[in-house]
Coordinates of C-alpha atoms in Angstrom, one line a residue:
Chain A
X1 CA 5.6 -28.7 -19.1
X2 CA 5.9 -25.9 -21.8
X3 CA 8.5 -23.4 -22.5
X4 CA 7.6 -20.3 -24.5
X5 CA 8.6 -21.9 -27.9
X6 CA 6.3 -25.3 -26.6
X7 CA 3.4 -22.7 -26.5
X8 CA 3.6 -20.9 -29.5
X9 CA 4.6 -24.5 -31.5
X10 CA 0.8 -25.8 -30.0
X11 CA -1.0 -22.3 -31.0
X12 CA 0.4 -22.7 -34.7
X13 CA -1.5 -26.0 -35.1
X14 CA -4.8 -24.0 -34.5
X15 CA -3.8 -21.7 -37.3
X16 CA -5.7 -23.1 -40.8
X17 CA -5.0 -22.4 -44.5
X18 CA -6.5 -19.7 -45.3
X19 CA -6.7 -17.7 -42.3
X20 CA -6.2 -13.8 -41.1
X21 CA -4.8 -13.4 -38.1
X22 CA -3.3 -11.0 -35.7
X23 CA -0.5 -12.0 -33.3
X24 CA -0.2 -9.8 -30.2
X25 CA 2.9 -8.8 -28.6
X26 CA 5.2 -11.7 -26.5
X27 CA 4.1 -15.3 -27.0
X28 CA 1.8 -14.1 -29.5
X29 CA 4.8 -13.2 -31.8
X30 CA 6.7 -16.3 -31.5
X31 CA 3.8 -18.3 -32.8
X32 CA 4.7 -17.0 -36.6
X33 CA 7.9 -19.1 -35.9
X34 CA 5.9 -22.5 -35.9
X35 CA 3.4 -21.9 -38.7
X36 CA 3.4 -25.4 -39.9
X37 CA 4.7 -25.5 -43.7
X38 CA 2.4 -25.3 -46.4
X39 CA -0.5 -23.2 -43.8
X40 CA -1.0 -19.9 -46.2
X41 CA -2.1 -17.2 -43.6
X42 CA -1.6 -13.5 -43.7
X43 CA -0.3 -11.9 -40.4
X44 CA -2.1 -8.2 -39.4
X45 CA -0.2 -5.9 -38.0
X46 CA -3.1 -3.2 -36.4
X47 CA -0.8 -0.4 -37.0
X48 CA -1.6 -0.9 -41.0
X49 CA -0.4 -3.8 -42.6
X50 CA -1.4 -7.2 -43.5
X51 CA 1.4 -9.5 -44.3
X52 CA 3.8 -9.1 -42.2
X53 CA 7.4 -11.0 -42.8
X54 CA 10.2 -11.9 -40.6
X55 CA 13.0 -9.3 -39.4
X56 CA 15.0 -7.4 -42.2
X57 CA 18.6 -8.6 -42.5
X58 CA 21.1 -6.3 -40.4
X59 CA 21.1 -3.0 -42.7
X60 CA 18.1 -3.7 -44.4
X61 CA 15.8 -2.4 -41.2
X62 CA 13.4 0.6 -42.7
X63 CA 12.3 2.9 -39.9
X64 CA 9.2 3.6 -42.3
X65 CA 8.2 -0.3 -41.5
X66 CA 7.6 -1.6 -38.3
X67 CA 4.8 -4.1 -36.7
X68 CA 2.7 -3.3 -33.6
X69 CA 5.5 -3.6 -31.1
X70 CA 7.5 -0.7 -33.0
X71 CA 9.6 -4.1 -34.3
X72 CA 11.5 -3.5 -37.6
X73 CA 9.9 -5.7 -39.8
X74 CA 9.5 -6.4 -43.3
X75 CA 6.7 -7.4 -45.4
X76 CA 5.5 -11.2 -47.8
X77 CA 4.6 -10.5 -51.3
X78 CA 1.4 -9.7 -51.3
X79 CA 0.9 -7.4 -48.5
X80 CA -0.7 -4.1 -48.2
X81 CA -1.1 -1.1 -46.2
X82 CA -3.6 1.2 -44.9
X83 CA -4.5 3.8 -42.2
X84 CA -5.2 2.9 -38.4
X85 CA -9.6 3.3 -39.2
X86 CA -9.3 1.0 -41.7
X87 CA -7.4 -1.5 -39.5
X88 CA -9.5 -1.6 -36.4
X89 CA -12.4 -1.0 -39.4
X90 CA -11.2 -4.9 -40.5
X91 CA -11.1 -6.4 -36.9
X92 CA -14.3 -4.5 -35.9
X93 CA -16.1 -6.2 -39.0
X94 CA -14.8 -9.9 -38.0
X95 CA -12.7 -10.1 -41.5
X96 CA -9.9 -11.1 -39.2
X97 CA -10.2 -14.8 -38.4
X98 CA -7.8 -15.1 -35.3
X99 CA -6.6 -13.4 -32.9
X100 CA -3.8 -14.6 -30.5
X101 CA -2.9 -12.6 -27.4
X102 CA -1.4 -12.5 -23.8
X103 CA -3.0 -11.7 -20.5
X104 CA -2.8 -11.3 -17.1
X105 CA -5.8 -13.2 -15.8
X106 CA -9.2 -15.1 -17.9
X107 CA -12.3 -16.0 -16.2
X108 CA -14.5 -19.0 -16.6
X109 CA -17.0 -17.2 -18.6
X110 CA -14.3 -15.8 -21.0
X111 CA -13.6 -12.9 -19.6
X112 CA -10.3 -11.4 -20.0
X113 CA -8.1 -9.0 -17.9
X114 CA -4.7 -7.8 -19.7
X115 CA -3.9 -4.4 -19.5
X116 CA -4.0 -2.5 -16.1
X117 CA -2.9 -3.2 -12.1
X118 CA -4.3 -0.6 -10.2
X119 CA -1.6 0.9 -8.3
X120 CA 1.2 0.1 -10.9
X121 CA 1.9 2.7 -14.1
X122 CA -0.8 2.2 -16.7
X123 CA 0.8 2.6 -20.3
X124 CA -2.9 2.1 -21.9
X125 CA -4.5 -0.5 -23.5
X126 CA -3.5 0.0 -26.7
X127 CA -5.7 -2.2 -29.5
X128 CA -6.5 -4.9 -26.8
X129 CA -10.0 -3.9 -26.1
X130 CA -11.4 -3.4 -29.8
X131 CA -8.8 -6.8 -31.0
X132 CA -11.4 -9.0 -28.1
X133 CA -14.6 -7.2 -28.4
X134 CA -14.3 -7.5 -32.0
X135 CA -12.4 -10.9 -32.9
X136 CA -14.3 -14.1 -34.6
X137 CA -12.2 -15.9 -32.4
X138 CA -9.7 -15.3 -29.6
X139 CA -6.9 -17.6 -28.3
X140 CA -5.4 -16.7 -25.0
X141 CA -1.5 -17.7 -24.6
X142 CA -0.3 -17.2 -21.2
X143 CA 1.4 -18.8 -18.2
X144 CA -1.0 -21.1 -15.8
X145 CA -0.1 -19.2 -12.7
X146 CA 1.6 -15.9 -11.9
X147 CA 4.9 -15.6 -10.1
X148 CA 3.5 -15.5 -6.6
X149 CA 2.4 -18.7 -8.0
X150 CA -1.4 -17.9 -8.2
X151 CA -3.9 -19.0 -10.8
X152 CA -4.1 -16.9 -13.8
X153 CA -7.7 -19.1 -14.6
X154 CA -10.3 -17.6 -12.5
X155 CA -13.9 -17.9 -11.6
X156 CA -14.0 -13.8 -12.3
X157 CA -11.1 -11.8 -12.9
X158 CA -9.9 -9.4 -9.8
X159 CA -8.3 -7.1 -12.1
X160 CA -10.1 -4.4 -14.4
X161 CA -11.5 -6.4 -17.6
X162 CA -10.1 -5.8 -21.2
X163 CA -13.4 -7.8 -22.7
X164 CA -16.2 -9.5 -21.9
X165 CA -17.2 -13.3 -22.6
X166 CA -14.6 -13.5 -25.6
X167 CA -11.7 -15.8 -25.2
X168 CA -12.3 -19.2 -26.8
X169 CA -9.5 -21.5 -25.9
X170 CA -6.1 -21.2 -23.5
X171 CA -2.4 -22.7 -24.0
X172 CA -0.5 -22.4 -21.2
X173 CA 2.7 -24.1 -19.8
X174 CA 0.8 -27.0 -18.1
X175 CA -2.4 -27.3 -20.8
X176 CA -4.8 -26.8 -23.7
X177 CA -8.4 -25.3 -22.3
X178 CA -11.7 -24.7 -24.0
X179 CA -14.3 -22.2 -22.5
X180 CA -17.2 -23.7 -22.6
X181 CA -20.2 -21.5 -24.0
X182 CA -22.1 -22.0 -20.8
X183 CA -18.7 -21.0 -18.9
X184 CA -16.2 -23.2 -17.0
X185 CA -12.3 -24.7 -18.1
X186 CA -12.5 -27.4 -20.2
X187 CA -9.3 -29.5 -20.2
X188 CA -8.5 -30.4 -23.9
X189 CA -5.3 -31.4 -23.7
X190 CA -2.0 -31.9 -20.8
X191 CA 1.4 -30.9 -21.4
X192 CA 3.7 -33.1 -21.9
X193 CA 4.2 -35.0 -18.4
X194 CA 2.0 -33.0 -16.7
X195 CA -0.8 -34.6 -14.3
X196 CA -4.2 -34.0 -14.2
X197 CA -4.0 -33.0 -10.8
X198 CA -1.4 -30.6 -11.3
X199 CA -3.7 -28.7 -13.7
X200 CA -6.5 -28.8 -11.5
X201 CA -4.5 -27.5 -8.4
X202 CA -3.3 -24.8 -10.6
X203 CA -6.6 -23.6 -11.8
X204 CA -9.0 -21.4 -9.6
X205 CA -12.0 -21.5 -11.7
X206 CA -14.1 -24.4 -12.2
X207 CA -12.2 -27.0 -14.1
X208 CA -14.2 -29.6 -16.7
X209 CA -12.3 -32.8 -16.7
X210 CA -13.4 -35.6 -19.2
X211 CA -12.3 -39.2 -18.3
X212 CA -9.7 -39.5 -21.1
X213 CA -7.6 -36.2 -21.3
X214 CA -4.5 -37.1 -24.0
X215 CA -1.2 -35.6 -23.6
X216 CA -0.3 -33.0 -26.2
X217 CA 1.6 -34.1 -29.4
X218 CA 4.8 -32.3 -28.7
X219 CA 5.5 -31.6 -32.2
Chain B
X1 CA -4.5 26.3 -53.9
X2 CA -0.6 27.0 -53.2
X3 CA -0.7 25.5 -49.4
X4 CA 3.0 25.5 -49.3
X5 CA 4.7 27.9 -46.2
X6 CA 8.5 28.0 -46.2
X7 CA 9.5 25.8 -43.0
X8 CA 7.8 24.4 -39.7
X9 CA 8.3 27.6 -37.5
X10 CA 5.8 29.7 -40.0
X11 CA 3.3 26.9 -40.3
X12 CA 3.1 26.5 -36.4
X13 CA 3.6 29.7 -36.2
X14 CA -0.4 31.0 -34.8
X15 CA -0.4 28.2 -32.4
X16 CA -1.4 29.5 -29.4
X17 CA -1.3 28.0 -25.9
X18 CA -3.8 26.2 -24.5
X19 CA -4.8 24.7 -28.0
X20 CA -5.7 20.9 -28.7
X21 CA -3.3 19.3 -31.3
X22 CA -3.5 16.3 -33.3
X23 CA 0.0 14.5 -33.8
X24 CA 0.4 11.8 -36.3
X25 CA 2.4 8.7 -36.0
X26 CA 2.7 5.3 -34.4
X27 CA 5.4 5.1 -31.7
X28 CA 8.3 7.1 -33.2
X29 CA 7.1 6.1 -37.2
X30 CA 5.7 8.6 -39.3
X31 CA 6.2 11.9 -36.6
X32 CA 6.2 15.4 -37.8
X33 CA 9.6 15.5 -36.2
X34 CA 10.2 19.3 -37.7
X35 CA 7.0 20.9 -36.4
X36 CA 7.4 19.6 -33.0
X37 CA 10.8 21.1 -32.9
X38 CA 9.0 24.3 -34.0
X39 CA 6.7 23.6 -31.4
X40 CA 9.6 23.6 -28.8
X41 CA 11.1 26.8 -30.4
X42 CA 8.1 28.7 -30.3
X43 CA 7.5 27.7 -26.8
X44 CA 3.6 27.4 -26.9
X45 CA 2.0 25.9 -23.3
X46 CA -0.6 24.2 -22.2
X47 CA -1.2 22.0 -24.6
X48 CA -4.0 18.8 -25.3
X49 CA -1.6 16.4 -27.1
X50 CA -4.2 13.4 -29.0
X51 CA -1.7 11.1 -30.8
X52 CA -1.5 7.3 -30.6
X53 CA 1.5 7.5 -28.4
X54 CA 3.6 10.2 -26.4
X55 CA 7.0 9.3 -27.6
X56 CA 10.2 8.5 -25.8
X57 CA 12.6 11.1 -23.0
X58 CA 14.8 12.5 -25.5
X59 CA 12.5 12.5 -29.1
X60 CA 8.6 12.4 -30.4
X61 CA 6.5 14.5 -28.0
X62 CA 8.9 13.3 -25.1
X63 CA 10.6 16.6 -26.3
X64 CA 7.5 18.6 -25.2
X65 CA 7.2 16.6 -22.1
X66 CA 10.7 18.1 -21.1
X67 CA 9.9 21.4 -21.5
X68 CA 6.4 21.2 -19.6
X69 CA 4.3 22.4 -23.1
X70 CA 1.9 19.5 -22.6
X71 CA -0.5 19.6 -20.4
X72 CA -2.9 16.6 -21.1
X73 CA -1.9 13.5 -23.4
X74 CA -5.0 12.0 -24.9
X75 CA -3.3 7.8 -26.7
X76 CA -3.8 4.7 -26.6
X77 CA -0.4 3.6 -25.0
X78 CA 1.8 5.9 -23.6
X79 CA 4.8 5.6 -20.7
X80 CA 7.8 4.8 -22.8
X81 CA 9.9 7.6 -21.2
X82 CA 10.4 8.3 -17.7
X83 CA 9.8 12.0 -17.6
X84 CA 6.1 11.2 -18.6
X85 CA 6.1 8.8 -15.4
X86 CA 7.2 11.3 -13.2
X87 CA 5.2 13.9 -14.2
X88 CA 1.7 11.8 -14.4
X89 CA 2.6 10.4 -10.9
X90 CA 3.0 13.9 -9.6
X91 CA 0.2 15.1 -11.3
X92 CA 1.8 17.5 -13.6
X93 CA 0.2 16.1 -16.7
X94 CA -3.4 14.5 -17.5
X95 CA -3.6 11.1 -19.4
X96 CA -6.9 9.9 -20.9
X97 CA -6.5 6.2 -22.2
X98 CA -8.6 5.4 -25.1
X99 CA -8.5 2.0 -27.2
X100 CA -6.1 2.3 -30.6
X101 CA -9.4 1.4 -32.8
X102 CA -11.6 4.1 -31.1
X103 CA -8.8 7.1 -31.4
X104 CA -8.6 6.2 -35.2
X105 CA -12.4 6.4 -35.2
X106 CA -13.2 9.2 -33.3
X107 CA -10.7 11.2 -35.7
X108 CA -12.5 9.8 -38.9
X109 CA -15.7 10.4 -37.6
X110 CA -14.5 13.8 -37.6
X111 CA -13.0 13.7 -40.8
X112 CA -16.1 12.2 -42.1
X113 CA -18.4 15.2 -40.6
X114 CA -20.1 12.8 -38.0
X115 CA -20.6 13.8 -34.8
X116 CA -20.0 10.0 -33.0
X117 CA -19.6 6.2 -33.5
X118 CA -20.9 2.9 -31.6
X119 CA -18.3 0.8 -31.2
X120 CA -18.0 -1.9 -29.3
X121 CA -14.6 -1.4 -27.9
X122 CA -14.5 -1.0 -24.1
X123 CA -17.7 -2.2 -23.5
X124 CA -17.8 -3.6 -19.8
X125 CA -14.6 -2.3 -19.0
X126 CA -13.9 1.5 -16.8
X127 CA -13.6 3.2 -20.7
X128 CA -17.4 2.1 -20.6
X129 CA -18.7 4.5 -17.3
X130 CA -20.7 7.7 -18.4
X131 CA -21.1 6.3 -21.8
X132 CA -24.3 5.8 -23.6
X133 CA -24.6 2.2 -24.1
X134 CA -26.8 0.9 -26.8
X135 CA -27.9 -2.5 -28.0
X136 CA -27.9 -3.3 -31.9
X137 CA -28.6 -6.8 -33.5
X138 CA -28.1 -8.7 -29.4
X139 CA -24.5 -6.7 -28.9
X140 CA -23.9 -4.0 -26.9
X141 CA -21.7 -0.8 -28.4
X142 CA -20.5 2.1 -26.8
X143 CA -21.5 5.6 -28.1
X144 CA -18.0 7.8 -28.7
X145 CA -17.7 11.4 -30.0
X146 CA -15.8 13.0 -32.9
X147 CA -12.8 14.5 -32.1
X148 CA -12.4 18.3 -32.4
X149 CA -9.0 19.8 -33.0
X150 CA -7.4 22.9 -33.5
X151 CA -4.6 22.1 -35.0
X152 CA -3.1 18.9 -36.6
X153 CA 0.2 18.0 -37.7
X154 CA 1.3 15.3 -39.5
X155 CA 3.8 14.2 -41.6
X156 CA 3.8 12.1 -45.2
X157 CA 6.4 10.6 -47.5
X158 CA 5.2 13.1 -50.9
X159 CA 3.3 15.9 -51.1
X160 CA 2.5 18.4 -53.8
X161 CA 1.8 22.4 -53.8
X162 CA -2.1 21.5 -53.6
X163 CA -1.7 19.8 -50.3
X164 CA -1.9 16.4 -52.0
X165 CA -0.4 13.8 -49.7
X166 CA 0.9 9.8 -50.2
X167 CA 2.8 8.1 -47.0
X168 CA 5.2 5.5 -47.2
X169 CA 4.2 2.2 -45.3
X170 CA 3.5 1.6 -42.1
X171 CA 4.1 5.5 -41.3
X172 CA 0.8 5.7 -42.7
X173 CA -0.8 4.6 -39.5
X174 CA -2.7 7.9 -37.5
X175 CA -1.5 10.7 -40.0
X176 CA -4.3 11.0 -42.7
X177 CA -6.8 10.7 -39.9
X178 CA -5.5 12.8 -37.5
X179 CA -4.8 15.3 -41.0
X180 CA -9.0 14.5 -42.0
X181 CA -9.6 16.0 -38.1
X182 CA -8.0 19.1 -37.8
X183 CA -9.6 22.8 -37.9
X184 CA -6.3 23.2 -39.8
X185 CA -4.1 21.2 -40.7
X186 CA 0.1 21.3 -41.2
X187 CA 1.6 18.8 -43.2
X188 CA 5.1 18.3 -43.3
X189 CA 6.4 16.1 -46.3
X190 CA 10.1 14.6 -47.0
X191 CA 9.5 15.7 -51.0
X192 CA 6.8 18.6 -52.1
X193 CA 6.6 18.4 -55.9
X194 CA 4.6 20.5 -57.8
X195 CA 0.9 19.7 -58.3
X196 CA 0.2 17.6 -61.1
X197 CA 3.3 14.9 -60.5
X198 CA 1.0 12.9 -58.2
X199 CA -0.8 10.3 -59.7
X200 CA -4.2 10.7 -58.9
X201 CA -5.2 7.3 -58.4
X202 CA -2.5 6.9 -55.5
X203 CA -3.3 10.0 -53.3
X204 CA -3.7 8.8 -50.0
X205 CA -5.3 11.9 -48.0
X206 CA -6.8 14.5 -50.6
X207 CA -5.8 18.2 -50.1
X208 CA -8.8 19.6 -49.6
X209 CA -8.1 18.0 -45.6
X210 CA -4.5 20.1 -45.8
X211 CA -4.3 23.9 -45.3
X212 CA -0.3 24.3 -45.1
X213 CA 2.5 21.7 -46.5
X214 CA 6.3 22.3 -46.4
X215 CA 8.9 20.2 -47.1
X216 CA 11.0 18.9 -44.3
X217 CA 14.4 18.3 -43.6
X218 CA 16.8 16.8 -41.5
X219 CA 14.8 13.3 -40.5
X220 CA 16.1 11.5 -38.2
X221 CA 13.5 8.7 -38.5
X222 CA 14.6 7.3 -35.2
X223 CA 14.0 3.2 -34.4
X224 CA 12.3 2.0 -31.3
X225 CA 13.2 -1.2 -31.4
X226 CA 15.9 -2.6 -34.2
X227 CA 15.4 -6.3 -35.0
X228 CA 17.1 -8.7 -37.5
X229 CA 17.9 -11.5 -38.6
X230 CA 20.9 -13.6 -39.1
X231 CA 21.6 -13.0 -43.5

């Protein structure tokens, strides 16, 4: 099984040279941590900057530069800014190659649910909805269940839908999972000593199982 | 083309209640902290708020929360302060939740002199009902109106007597689009210098969009959430 840090460490070996992406708040953000050395990407920030760096040194913060979680950040040579249109401009015209974000619940078909529960405070969806109706390609990092120990992987999604049919692949805790174009869980890869039959027990929707499913390299 | 007015309380000063405001800023970066204090001074009600966020209890337009000026938020995220909790549960305030990429949009549309946008943002979702949906090249977009707006205020790094404006990094973000939006718009600036000492070529948001500018004082420039790194 997965920690965090095991999640985010398997999402940076999906990031190529090359690549823009945007790293949502959570899990997301930790993936920047394991970007494997030598991998030239540019992180997006949707508030108006590409090239994000890692935290300022303690008196270096700048409250003129933060990323999309109102983080003090700083910024790779390289970089640049721009308004909020011409960010959501970028990831509306696909020039953003990845997109990496949290949720609550995905469906077989792709669907994804990950910013309201009716009855709880809604704070907004923020750039969720444009970031998945918009993105080339959209990998979902999340835990398997939820803490009433229900599936987060779902034949539909009960609760109100950020996107439609637009999450590609899922790392959770327990495994790597593919939707399949024609819809339904495809089991990539386990967690490291994780069973098969744990994975399907913890997944509602309908689960694809080939005969051989390797275990995740834990590096 | 001399836009400048002496301080925050003159600029706001024809505000009057009831009237739909554009605020600049993401989170607590890049807010016109002095006009909203003018705002609070002057004591104007009733107000339509449309800014990325709604600040937090005790700065950003939390402050107008507090004293009851606001009477509908229109952001993308919102709810980092208690008092805006309280007074959405009880009713007290209206909320409209648009996505971050369709705010921006809707304000340059208006900026731009277009009425709407298709975007496909929130299609399939509850931003979706009453909207015109149409199809283009096998995807589906959602049909979104301009904004319109009495009054913006925003605030940029440099500015000069013309109106002029360049921001400083990521407090870029809403302001030059929620400044392209208003009817008229109030620009508050951390250094006005006299016009001809910016350099064309890096003018961010052209005067022509700015119909007051003063300079500002006193930032506090507050930090949402601090994070470092070990040196």
């Amino acid at each position: 099984m997965l920690d965090k840090n095991g999640i985010a460490r398997r999402i940076a070996h999906e990031i190529k040279n090359g690549m823009y992406v945007n790293l949502g708040i959570g899990i997301p953000t930790l993936v920047a941590n394991f970007i494997p050395k030598g991998i030239d990407v540019v992180l997006q920030s949707e508030n108006g900057l590409l090239g994000i760096g890692p935290f300022p040194i303690a008196g270096e913060e700048d409250a003129d530069l933060i990323n999309a979680g109102k983080q003090t950040i700083t910024t790779v040579p390289g970089s640049s800014f721009f308004d909020s249109a011409l960010s959501f401009g970028m990831i509306r015209a696909g020039k953003v190659d990845l997109t990496i974000l949290g949720a609550m619940e995905v469906s077989e078909n792709g669907d994804i649910a990950n910013w309201k529960i009716p009855g709880k405070m809604v704070k907004g969806m923020g750039g969720a909805m444009d970031l998945v109706a918009s993105a080339r390609n959209i990998i979902v990092a999340m835990q398997h269940v939820n803490k009433a120990g229900e599936s987060k992987l779902l034949s539909t999604c009960d609760l109100p839908i950020t996107g439609l049919r637009c999450v590609k692949k899922i790392v959770t805790e327990l495994a790597v999972i593919d939707v399949l174009p024609e819809g339904g869980f495809y089991l990539v890869e386990r967690a490291p000593g994780v069973s098969v039959e744990h994975i399907r027990n913890s997944t509602a929707g309908k689960l694809v199982v080939p005969d051989v499913v390797p275990e995740m390299n834990p590096d | 083309m001399n836009k400048v007015v002496d301080n925050a309380d003159v600029a706001v000063s024809d505000i009057q209640d009831n009237a739909t405001l554009g605020l600049g800023g993401f989170g607590l970066c890049g807010i016109p902290e002095n006009s909203i204090s003018a705002l609070i001074r002057k004591g104007t009600k009733g107000l339509t708020c449309i800014s990325n966020n709604a600040g937090v209890d005790d700065f950003g337009i939390g402050l107008m929360l507090k004293t009851r000026q606001v009477k509908k938020m229109i952001s993308s995220y919102v709810g980092e302060n208690e008092e805006f909790e309280r007074q959405l549960l009880n009713g007290e305030l209206l909320v409209d939740l648009i996505p971050q990429g369709t705010l921006a949009t809707r304000l340059l549309a208006a900026g731009y002199g277009m009425p709407a946008i298709y975007t496909p943002a929130g299609v399939g979702t509850e931003v979706a009902l009453n909207k015109e949906v149409r199809n283009f090249n096998g995807k589906d977009y959602l049909l979104e109106h301009a904004f319109e707006i009495d009054f913006s205020i925003i605030k940029a790094w440099r500015g000069d007597t013309h109106g002029n404006l360049v921001f400083r990094k990521t407090s870029r973000n809403f302001n030059p689009l929620i400044g392209m939006a208003g009817k008229i718009t109030i620009a508050e600036v951390e250094e006005l210098v006299p016009a001809g000492d910016l350099d064309p070529d890096h003018v961010h948001l052209p005067g022509i969009y700015v119909h007051r500018i003063f300079k500002g004082h006193d930032y506090e420039k507050r930090i949402e959430q601090r994070t470092v790194r070990q040196a």
